[in-house]
């Protein structure tokens, strides 16, 4: 990006600044809260647009009166943004279109409800929050209505030539919903992960538990390639694959498969990697797809000389360990990208008591500060009973809740945590340096590559309000965040224009 033109700021006498502040305070009382509203948050005067969500959702993505750039000393809580220090470029934010999510959207909503929801989630017009990234399951997960693979055969039989491979189980829900999402956002990036190889490839002869037999490493790689080709034929290009969801875990009531680093390196280096290399439609391979608590697992694959050239990124989940594992692995292999590919909200601690600010701080702010280019939550949608599902998590929630009788939509904390980033941070944005959090106030900053807008996401996790200052270049502003709230601030460099959306 070329050096930005700096224009001298115009400064009012102190008493005029005070008078303007009083007018702003009155305006704040007069401005109604409106869900995903732009009113009151324009940037015509090159001030700072503000959107706010509180933990009780009394304000939910509410457009607030703009903050004002003004000369002032730093406050005790101060966020300094250094746009000259750039880190990763963002791919996007979103959630998984699981079988459960797709079935609800396709079969428990009217066509009008379905179109409105998908436009809100994947579009950017009007109230759209602009999801740019999603994940599919290759075969069943716990959030499917039944257990299946894409090459099921009678017990005792095998199909090494994959003659019975079919994506027909997805044609009634996952495929039409994903295609509709792509129709709304043609740039949507779709990754996919299997929960298990077909049963006949495994040591248990079952979708549940076990590991992959070495004699079927090649067949499993071809199974994944057939999936990519079949989905491309259905109008859904696959951007990236992982070999196995949570490969260090064997669930006892839904599909799963243990696949250690040695096995993953062998499959990637000798089979899947060469099969995908040189194809016209490039498909990336992400390793790991599991928790922060075992960084030695992806490190072992990346140290394998045969596998490493084919691995473009490490995928992480949030259910164990510390987010700093992302930076640990990235420091060892800085040429490999970082993604958070699964984390679910739900009714358990600390998620239950942490609420909105925990989700936003841990999964939006912390993950991107530790190099994540993309962030995916788990189910895009679940019903009022936190399903449908066949085993697994009974207390997970979706980004939205769909009433299975009426199709009505309720937005969860996960929705707002994602929306405060996805609506404003566009693909290709740079994460830039900003101060570490303190006193319950945490932040992450971005510069959008398309229109040059600056985006700052800030959480206040404290039980009382926090006032802080922000400095960017030679300009600064101050703001007071209510207790347990989340805000996004958007502005343009001096001489810029627009709303930042």
Coordinates of C-alpha atoms in Angstrom, one line a residue:
X1 CA 0.0 0.0 0.0
X2 CA 1.4 3.5 -0.9
X3 CA 2.2 5.9 1.9
X4 CA -1.0 7.6 3.0
X5 CA -1.4 11.3 2.5
X6 CA -1.4 13.1 5.9
X7 CA -3.4 16.3 6.1
X8 CA -3.1 18.7 9.0
X9 CA -6.0 18.3 11.5
X10 CA -8.3 21.3 12.2
X11 CA -8.6 21.9 16.0
X12 CA -11.4 23.9 17.7
X13 CA -11.0 26.0 20.7
X14 CA -11.5 24.1 24.0
X15 CA -14.9 25.6 24.8
X16 CA -16.2 24.6 21.3
X17 CA -14.9 21.1 21.9
X18 CA -16.8 20.9 25.2
X19 CA -20.0 22.2 23.6
X20 CA -19.7 19.6 20.8
X21 CA -19.2 16.9 23.4
X22 CA -22.5 18.0 25.2
X23 CA -24.3 17.9 21.9
X24 CA -22.9 14.4 21.3
X25 CA -24.1 13.2 24.7
X26 CA -27.6 14.5 23.9
X27 CA -27.5 12.8 20.5
X28 CA -26.6 9.5 22.1
X29 CA -29.8 9.7 24.2
X30 CA -31.9 10.5 21.1
X31 CA -30.4 7.8 18.8
X32 CA -32.6 4.6 18.9
X33 CA -30.9 1.2 18.9
X34 CA -31.6 -0.7 15.8
X35 CA -30.4 -4.2 14.9
X36 CA -27.6 -4.1 12.4
X37 CA -28.3 -0.4 11.7
X38 CA -26.1 2.1 9.9
X39 CA -28.0 5.2 11.1
X40 CA -25.8 7.4 13.2
X41 CA -22.6 5.6 12.3
X42 CA -21.6 7.3 9.1
X43 CA -18.1 8.7 8.6
X44 CA -18.9 11.8 6.5
X45 CA -16.8 14.0 8.8
X46 CA -14.0 11.4 9.0
X47 CA -14.9 10.7 12.6
X48 CA -15.1 7.1 14.1
X49 CA -18.1 5.0 13.4
X50 CA -19.1 2.9 16.4
X51 CA -21.2 -0.3 16.7
X52 CA -22.0 -1.7 20.2
X53 CA -23.4 -5.0 21.6
X54 CA -23.9 -5.5 25.3
X55 CA -24.1 -8.9 27.0
X56 CA -27.8 -8.5 27.8
X57 CA -28.4 -7.6 24.1
X58 CA -30.2 -4.5 25.1
X59 CA -28.0 -3.0 22.4
X60 CA -27.3 -5.5 19.6
X61 CA -24.9 -4.3 16.9
X62 CA -26.4 -0.9 17.6
X63 CA -25.0 2.0 15.5
X64 CA -23.9 4.6 18.0
X65 CA -23.1 8.3 17.5
X66 CA -19.5 8.6 16.2
X67 CA -16.5 9.1 18.4
X68 CA -14.6 12.3 17.7
X69 CA -10.9 12.6 16.9
X70 CA -9.5 15.2 19.3
X71 CA -6.1 16.1 20.8
X72 CA -5.8 14.6 24.3
X73 CA -3.3 12.9 26.5
X74 CA -3.5 9.1 26.8
X75 CA -5.8 7.6 29.4
X76 CA -4.6 4.9 31.8
X77 CA -6.2 2.3 29.5
X78 CA -4.7 3.3 26.2
X79 CA -4.7 1.5 22.8
X80 CA -1.8 2.5 20.5
X81 CA -2.2 1.3 16.9
X82 CA 0.9 1.0 14.8
X83 CA -0.3 0.6 11.2
X84 CA 3.3 0.2 10.0
X85 CA 3.6 -3.2 11.7
X86 CA 1.6 -5.7 9.6
X87 CA 1.0 -9.3 10.3
X88 CA -1.3 -11.8 8.5
X89 CA -3.8 -11.0 5.9
X90 CA -7.3 -12.1 6.7
X91 CA -9.3 -14.7 4.8
X92 CA -12.6 -14.4 6.7
X93 CA -14.9 -15.4 9.5
X94 CA -17.9 -17.8 9.6
X95 CA -19.3 -21.0 10.9
X96 CA -19.8 -24.6 9.7
X97 CA -22.7 -25.7 7.5
X98 CA -23.1 -28.9 9.4
X99 CA -25.7 -31.5 8.4
X100 CA -27.9 -30.3 11.2
X101 CA -27.6 -26.6 10.2
X102 CA -28.3 -27.4 6.5
X103 CA -31.3 -29.6 7.3
X104 CA -32.9 -27.0 9.5
X105 CA -32.3 -24.2 7.0
X106 CA -33.6 -26.3 4.1
X107 CA -36.5 -28.1 5.7
X108 CA -37.7 -26.0 8.7
X109 CA -37.8 -22.6 7.1
X110 CA -39.9 -21.2 4.4
X111 CA -38.2 -20.1 1.2
X112 CA -38.5 -16.5 2.2
X113 CA -37.1 -17.2 5.7
X114 CA -34.3 -19.2 4.3
X115 CA -33.3 -16.5 1.7
X116 CA -33.4 -13.8 4.3
X117 CA -31.3 -15.7 6.8
X118 CA -28.6 -16.7 4.2
X119 CA -28.4 -13.2 2.9
X120 CA -28.0 -11.9 6.4
X121 CA -25.2 -14.4 7.2
X122 CA -23.3 -14.5 3.9
X123 CA -24.2 -11.1 2.3
X124 CA -23.0 -7.6 2.9
X125 CA -26.0 -5.6 1.6
X126 CA -28.2 -4.0 4.2
X127 CA -28.1 -6.1 7.4
X128 CA -25.6 -8.6 6.0
X129 CA -22.7 -9.6 8.3
X130 CA -20.5 -11.0 5.5
X131 CA -19.4 -14.5 6.3
X132 CA -16.5 -15.3 3.9
X133 CA -15.5 -18.7 5.3
X134 CA -17.4 -22.0 6.1
X135 CA -16.7 -25.6 6.8
X136 CA -18.4 -28.8 5.7
X137 CA -18.2 -32.3 7.1
X138 CA -17.2 -35.2 4.8
X139 CA -19.8 -37.7 5.8
X140 CA -21.5 -37.5 9.2
X141 CA -20.5 -35.7 12.4
X142 CA -22.2 -35.7 15.7
X143 CA -24.4 -33.0 14.3
X144 CA -26.0 -35.2 11.7
X145 CA -29.3 -37.0 12.0
X146 CA -27.7 -40.4 11.3
X147 CA -24.2 -41.9 11.0
X148 CA -22.9 -42.4 7.4
X149 CA -19.9 -42.1 5.2
X150 CA -19.9 -41.4 1.5
X151 CA -18.9 -45.0 0.7
X152 CA -20.9 -47.3 2.9
X153 CA -20.9 -51.1 2.1
X154 CA -22.5 -54.1 3.9
X155 CA -20.5 -55.3 6.9
X156 CA -17.6 -57.6 5.8
X157 CA -17.4 -56.0 2.3
X158 CA -14.8 -53.5 1.1
X159 CA -14.7 -51.1 -1.8
X160 CA -11.0 -50.1 -2.5
X161 CA -12.0 -48.8 -6.0
X162 CA -14.6 -46.6 -4.5
X163 CA -17.3 -47.7 -6.9
X164 CA -20.0 -47.0 -4.3
X165 CA -18.8 -43.5 -3.5
X166 CA -21.7 -41.0 -3.6
X167 CA -22.5 -37.6 -2.3
X168 CA -26.2 -38.3 -2.5
X169 CA -26.7 -38.1 1.3
X170 CA -25.9 -34.4 1.0
X171 CA -28.1 -33.5 -2.0
X172 CA -31.2 -32.7 0.0
X173 CA -29.7 -30.2 2.4
X174 CA -25.9 -29.5 2.6
X175 CA -25.5 -29.0 -1.2
X176 CA -28.5 -26.7 -1.8
X177 CA -27.8 -24.6 1.3
X178 CA -24.1 -24.2 0.5
X179 CA -24.8 -23.4 -3.2
X180 CA -27.3 -20.8 -2.0
X181 CA -24.6 -19.3 0.3
X182 CA -22.2 -19.2 -2.6
X183 CA -24.8 -17.6 -4.8
X184 CA -25.0 -14.8 -2.2
X185 CA -21.2 -14.6 -1.7
X186 CA -19.4 -16.0 -4.8
X187 CA -16.1 -15.5 -3.0
X188 CA -17.1 -17.8 -0.1
X189 CA -14.2 -20.1 0.9
X190 CA -15.3 -23.6 1.7
X191 CA -13.1 -26.1 3.7
X192 CA -14.1 -29.7 4.5
X193 CA -13.1 -32.3 7.1
X194 CA -14.0 -36.0 7.6
X195 CA -15.0 -37.2 11.0
X196 CA -14.2 -40.8 10.0
X197 CA -13.1 -42.8 7.0
X198 CA -15.6 -45.3 5.7
X199 CA -16.0 -48.2 8.2
X200 CA -14.4 -50.8 6.0
X201 CA -11.1 -48.8 5.9
X202 CA -10.8 -48.9 9.7
X203 CA -9.5 -51.2 12.5
X204 CA -12.9 -51.3 14.1
X205 CA -14.9 -51.9 10.9
X206 CA -17.1 -49.1 12.3
X207 CA -17.5 -45.4 11.9
X208 CA -17.0 -45.2 15.7
X209 CA -13.5 -45.3 17.2
X210 CA -10.5 -47.0 15.6
X211 CA -7.9 -45.8 13.2
X212 CA -7.2 -46.1 9.5
X213 CA -5.6 -49.3 8.3
X214 CA -2.3 -48.6 6.5
X215 CA -3.4 -50.6 3.5
X216 CA -6.1 -48.1 2.9
X217 CA -4.1 -44.9 3.1
X218 CA -4.2 -44.6 -0.7
X219 CA -7.9 -45.4 -0.9
X220 CA -8.7 -42.8 1.8
X221 CA -6.7 -40.2 -0.1
X222 CA -8.7 -41.0 -3.3
X223 CA -11.9 -40.8 -1.2
X224 CA -11.1 -37.2 -0.3
X225 CA -10.2 -36.3 -3.9
X226 CA -13.4 -37.9 -5.1
X227 CA -15.2 -35.7 -2.6
X228 CA -13.5 -32.6 -3.9
X229 CA -14.4 -33.5 -7.5
X230 CA -18.0 -34.4 -6.7
X231 CA -18.6 -31.2 -4.9
X232 CA -16.9 -29.2 -7.7
X233 CA -19.4 -30.9 -10.0
X234 CA -22.2 -29.8 -7.7
X235 CA -21.1 -26.2 -7.9
X236 CA -19.2 -26.1 -4.7
X237 CA -15.4 -25.6 -5.0
X238 CA -13.5 -26.8 -2.0
X239 CA -10.8 -24.5 -0.9
X240 CA -9.0 -26.7 1.7
X241 CA -9.1 -30.2 3.3
X242 CA -8.1 -31.6 6.6
X243 CA -7.4 -35.3 6.9
X244 CA -9.4 -35.8 10.0
X245 CA -11.4 -33.8 12.5
X246 CA -9.9 -34.0 16.0
X247 CA -7.4 -36.9 15.2
X248 CA -6.3 -37.3 18.8
X249 CA -9.9 -38.2 20.0
X250 CA -12.0 -41.3 19.6
X251 CA -15.6 -40.5 20.6
X252 CA -17.7 -43.4 21.7
X253 CA -21.1 -42.4 20.3
X254 CA -20.5 -40.6 17.0
X255 CA -18.1 -41.0 14.0
X256 CA -14.4 -40.4 14.8
X257 CA -11.0 -41.8 14.1
X258 CA -7.6 -41.5 15.7
X259 CA -4.9 -40.5 13.2
X260 CA -1.5 -39.7 14.7
X261 CA 1.1 -37.4 13.3
X262 CA 3.1 -40.3 11.7
X263 CA 0.0 -41.5 9.9
X264 CA -1.1 -38.1 8.7
X265 CA 2.4 -37.3 7.4
X266 CA 2.5 -40.6 5.5
X267 CA -0.9 -40.0 3.9
X268 CA -0.2 -36.4 3.0
X269 CA 3.4 -36.9 1.8
X270 CA 2.9 -40.1 -0.2
X271 CA -0.7 -40.0 -1.3
X272 CA -3.0 -37.0 -0.9
X273 CA -0.4 -34.3 -1.5
X274 CA 0.9 -35.8 -4.8
X275 CA -2.7 -36.4 -5.9
X276 CA -3.7 -32.8 -5.4
X277 CA -0.5 -31.2 -6.7
X278 CA -0.6 -29.7 -10.1
X279 CA -4.4 -29.8 -10.4
X280 CA -6.0 -26.8 -12.2
X281 CA -8.2 -26.2 -9.1
X282 CA -5.8 -25.8 -6.2
X283 CA -6.9 -27.4 -3.0
X284 CA -4.9 -26.7 0.2
X285 CA -4.2 -29.2 2.9
X286 CA -4.4 -28.0 6.6
X287 CA -3.0 -30.3 9.2
X288 CA -4.1 -31.0 12.8
X289 CA -7.7 -29.7 13.0
X290 CA -7.7 -30.2 16.8
X291 CA -7.0 -28.4 20.1
X292 CA -4.3 -26.0 21.3
X293 CA -3.0 -28.5 23.9
X294 CA -0.9 -30.7 21.6
X295 CA 1.3 -28.4 19.4
X296 CA 3.8 -31.2 19.1
X297 CA 1.3 -33.0 16.8
X298 CA 1.3 -30.4 13.9
X299 CA 5.0 -29.7 14.5
X300 CA 5.8 -33.4 13.8
X301 CA 4.0 -33.3 10.5
X302 CA 5.6 -30.0 9.5
X303 CA 9.0 -31.5 10.3
X304 CA 8.4 -34.4 7.9
X305 CA 10.2 -33.6 4.7
X306 CA 7.8 -35.5 2.5
X307 CA 4.6 -34.1 4.0
X308 CA 5.6 -30.5 4.8
X309 CA 5.7 -29.1 1.2
X310 CA 2.0 -30.1 0.8
X311 CA 0.7 -28.5 4.0
X312 CA -0.3 -24.9 3.7
X313 CA -1.7 -24.3 7.2
X314 CA -2.4 -25.6 10.7
X315 CA -6.0 -25.7 11.8
X316 CA -6.9 -25.4 15.5
X317 CA -9.8 -26.0 17.8
X318 CA -10.4 -24.2 21.1
X319 CA -11.5 -26.9 23.5
X320 CA -8.1 -27.5 25.2
X321 CA -4.8 -25.7 25.8
X322 CA -3.9 -22.1 25.2
X323 CA -4.3 -20.0 22.1
X324 CA -0.5 -19.1 22.3
X325 CA 0.1 -22.6 20.7
X326 CA -0.8 -21.0 17.4
X327 CA 2.1 -18.5 17.7
X328 CA 4.4 -21.3 18.9
X329 CA 3.9 -23.4 15.8
X330 CA 3.8 -20.3 13.6
X331 CA 7.2 -19.2 15.0
X332 CA 8.7 -22.5 14.1
X333 CA 7.1 -22.5 10.6
X334 CA 6.3 -18.9 9.6
X335 CA 5.5 -19.9 6.0
X336 CA 2.5 -21.9 7.2
X337 CA -0.8 -20.2 7.8
X338 CA -3.0 -20.4 10.9
X339 CA -6.7 -21.0 11.1
X340 CA -9.2 -21.5 13.9
X341 CA -11.5 -24.1 12.3
X342 CA -13.9 -25.0 15.2
X343 CA -15.2 -23.7 18.5
X344 CA -18.7 -23.9 19.8
X345 CA -20.6 -21.8 22.2
X346 CA -22.8 -23.6 24.7
X347 CA -24.2 -24.1 28.1
X348 CA -21.0 -25.0 30.1
X349 CA -18.4 -23.1 32.0
X350 CA -16.6 -20.9 31.4
X351 CA -18.6 -20.2 28.2
X352 CA -21.9 -19.9 30.1
X353 CA -20.7 -17.2 32.6
X354 CA -18.2 -15.6 30.2
X355 CA -20.9 -15.0 27.6
X356 CA -20.4 -12.6 24.7
X357 CA -17.2 -11.0 25.9
X358 CA -15.5 -14.3 26.4
X359 CA -16.4 -15.5 22.9
X360 CA -15.3 -12.3 21.3
X361 CA -12.1 -12.0 23.4
X362 CA -11.0 -15.6 23.1
X363 CA -12.1 -16.4 19.6
X364 CA -12.0 -13.2 17.6
X365 CA -9.3 -11.1 19.4
X366 CA -6.9 -13.7 20.8
X367 CA -7.0 -16.0 17.8
X368 CA -6.2 -13.3 15.3
X369 CA -3.6 -11.7 17.6
X370 CA -2.0 -15.2 17.4
X371 CA -1.9 -15.3 13.6
X372 CA -5.3 -16.8 12.6
X373 CA -6.2 -15.8 9.0
X374 CA -9.7 -17.2 9.4
X375 CA -12.0 -18.0 12.3
X376 CA -14.8 -20.6 12.2
X377 CA -17.3 -21.3 14.9
X378 CA -19.1 -24.6 14.9
X379 CA -22.7 -25.0 13.9
X380 CA -24.1 -22.2 11.8
X381 CA -27.6 -23.1 13.1
X382 CA -29.2 -25.4 15.6
X383 CA -32.8 -25.8 16.8
X384 CA -34.5 -24.9 20.1
X385 CA -33.4 -28.3 21.5
X386 CA -29.7 -27.8 20.5
X387 CA -30.0 -30.3 17.7
X388 CA -30.6 -32.3 15.7
X389 CA -27.6 -34.5 16.6
X390 CA -26.8 -38.2 16.8
X391 CA -24.4 -38.4 19.8
X392 CA -21.8 -35.9 20.9
X393 CA -22.6 -32.5 22.4
X394 CA -26.0 -32.0 23.9
X395 CA -25.3 -28.5 25.2
X396 CA -23.8 -26.8 22.1
X397 CA -25.5 -23.9 20.5
X398 CA -25.5 -22.5 16.9
X399 CA -24.6 -19.1 15.7
X400 CA -28.4 -18.8 15.3
X401 CA -31.2 -20.8 16.7
X402 CA -34.0 -21.8 14.4
X403 CA -37.4 -22.7 15.8
X404 CA -38.1 -26.0 14.2
X405 CA -41.9 -25.3 14.1
X406 CA -42.0 -21.8 12.9
X407 CA -38.6 -21.1 11.3
X408 CA -38.1 -18.0 13.5
X409 CA -34.5 -17.0 14.1
X410 CA -32.8 -16.0 17.4
X411 CA -29.3 -14.7 17.3
X412 CA -26.9 -16.0 19.9
X413 CA -23.8 -14.5 21.5
X414 CA -21.7 -16.3 18.9
X415 CA -23.5 -14.4 16.2
X416 CA -22.6 -11.0 17.6
X417 CA -19.1 -12.0 18.5
X418 CA -18.6 -13.0 14.8
X419 CA -20.6 -10.1 13.3
X420 CA -18.5 -7.5 15.1
X421 CA -15.5 -8.7 13.0
X422 CA -17.0 -10.3 9.9
X423 CA -19.2 -7.3 9.0
X424 CA -16.2 -4.9 8.9
X425 CA -13.0 -6.9 8.3
X426 CA -12.9 -7.8 4.7
X427 CA -10.9 -10.5 2.9
X428 CA -7.3 -9.3 2.4
X429 CA -7.3 -7.0 5.4
X430 CA -4.0 -6.8 7.3
X431 CA -4.0 -7.3 11.0
X432 CA -1.8 -4.5 12.4
X433 CA 0.0 -4.0 15.7
X434 CA -2.0 -2.7 18.7
X435 CA -1.4 -2.5 22.5
X436 CA -1.9 -5.6 24.7
X437 CA -5.1 -5.7 26.7
X438 CA -5.4 -4.5 30.3
X439 CA -8.0 -4.0 33.1
X440 CA -10.5 -6.1 31.2
X441 CA -10.2 -4.2 27.9
X442 CA -8.8 -6.3 25.0
X443 CA -8.5 -5.4 21.3
X444 CA -7.4 -6.3 17.8
X445 CA -6.9 -3.9 14.9
X446 CA -7.0 -4.3 11.1
X447 CA -6.5 -2.2 7.9
X448 CA -8.8 -3.2 5.0
X449 CA -7.0 -3.4 1.7
X450 CA -9.9 -2.5 -0.5
X451 CA -11.0 0.9 0.9
X452 CA -8.3 1.6 3.4
X453 CA -10.7 1.7 6.3
X454 CA -9.4 1.0 9.8
X455 CA -11.2 -1.5 12.1
X456 CA -10.7 -1.9 15.8
X457 CA -12.6 -4.5 17.8
X458 CA -12.6 -4.0 21.6
X459 CA -14.2 -5.9 24.4
X460 CA -14.8 -4.9 28.0
X461 CA -15.1 -8.0 30.1
X462 CA -15.2 -6.1 33.4
X463 CA -18.3 -5.8 35.6
X464 CA -18.3 -2.0 35.2
X465 CA -17.7 0.4 32.4
X466 CA -14.2 1.2 31.1
X467 CA -13.0 4.4 29.5
X468 CA -10.0 4.2 27.2
X469 CA -8.1 6.2 24.6
X470 CA -7.1 5.1 21.1
X471 CA -4.1 6.6 19.2
X472 CA -3.6 6.0 15.5
X473 CA -0.9 8.0 13.7
X474 CA -1.2 11.6 15.0
X475 CA -4.9 11.3 15.8
X476 CA -6.7 10.0 18.9
X477 CA -10.1 9.5 20.4
X478 CA -11.6 8.3 23.7
X479 CA -14.6 6.1 24.4
X480 CA -16.5 4.6 27.3
X481 CA -17.6 1.0 26.9
X482 CA -20.4 -0.3 29.1
X483 CA -19.8 -3.3 31.4
X484 CA -19.5 -6.6 29.6
X485 CA -19.8 -5.3 26.1
X486 CA -18.2 -5.4 22.6
X487 CA -17.7 -2.6 20.2
X488 CA -16.3 -2.2 16.7
X489 CA -14.8 1.2 15.7
X490 CA -14.3 2.1 12.0
X491 CA -12.6 5.1 10.5
X492 CA -10.7 6.2 7.4
X493 CA -7.3 7.8 7.1
X494 CA -7.4 11.6 6.8
X495 CA -8.6 12.4 3.3
X496 CA -10.6 9.2 3.1
X497 CA -14.4 8.8 3.0
X498 CA -17.2 6.3 3.4
X499 CA -18.7 4.2 6.2
X500 CA -16.0 1.6 6.5
X501 CA -18.4 -1.2 5.6

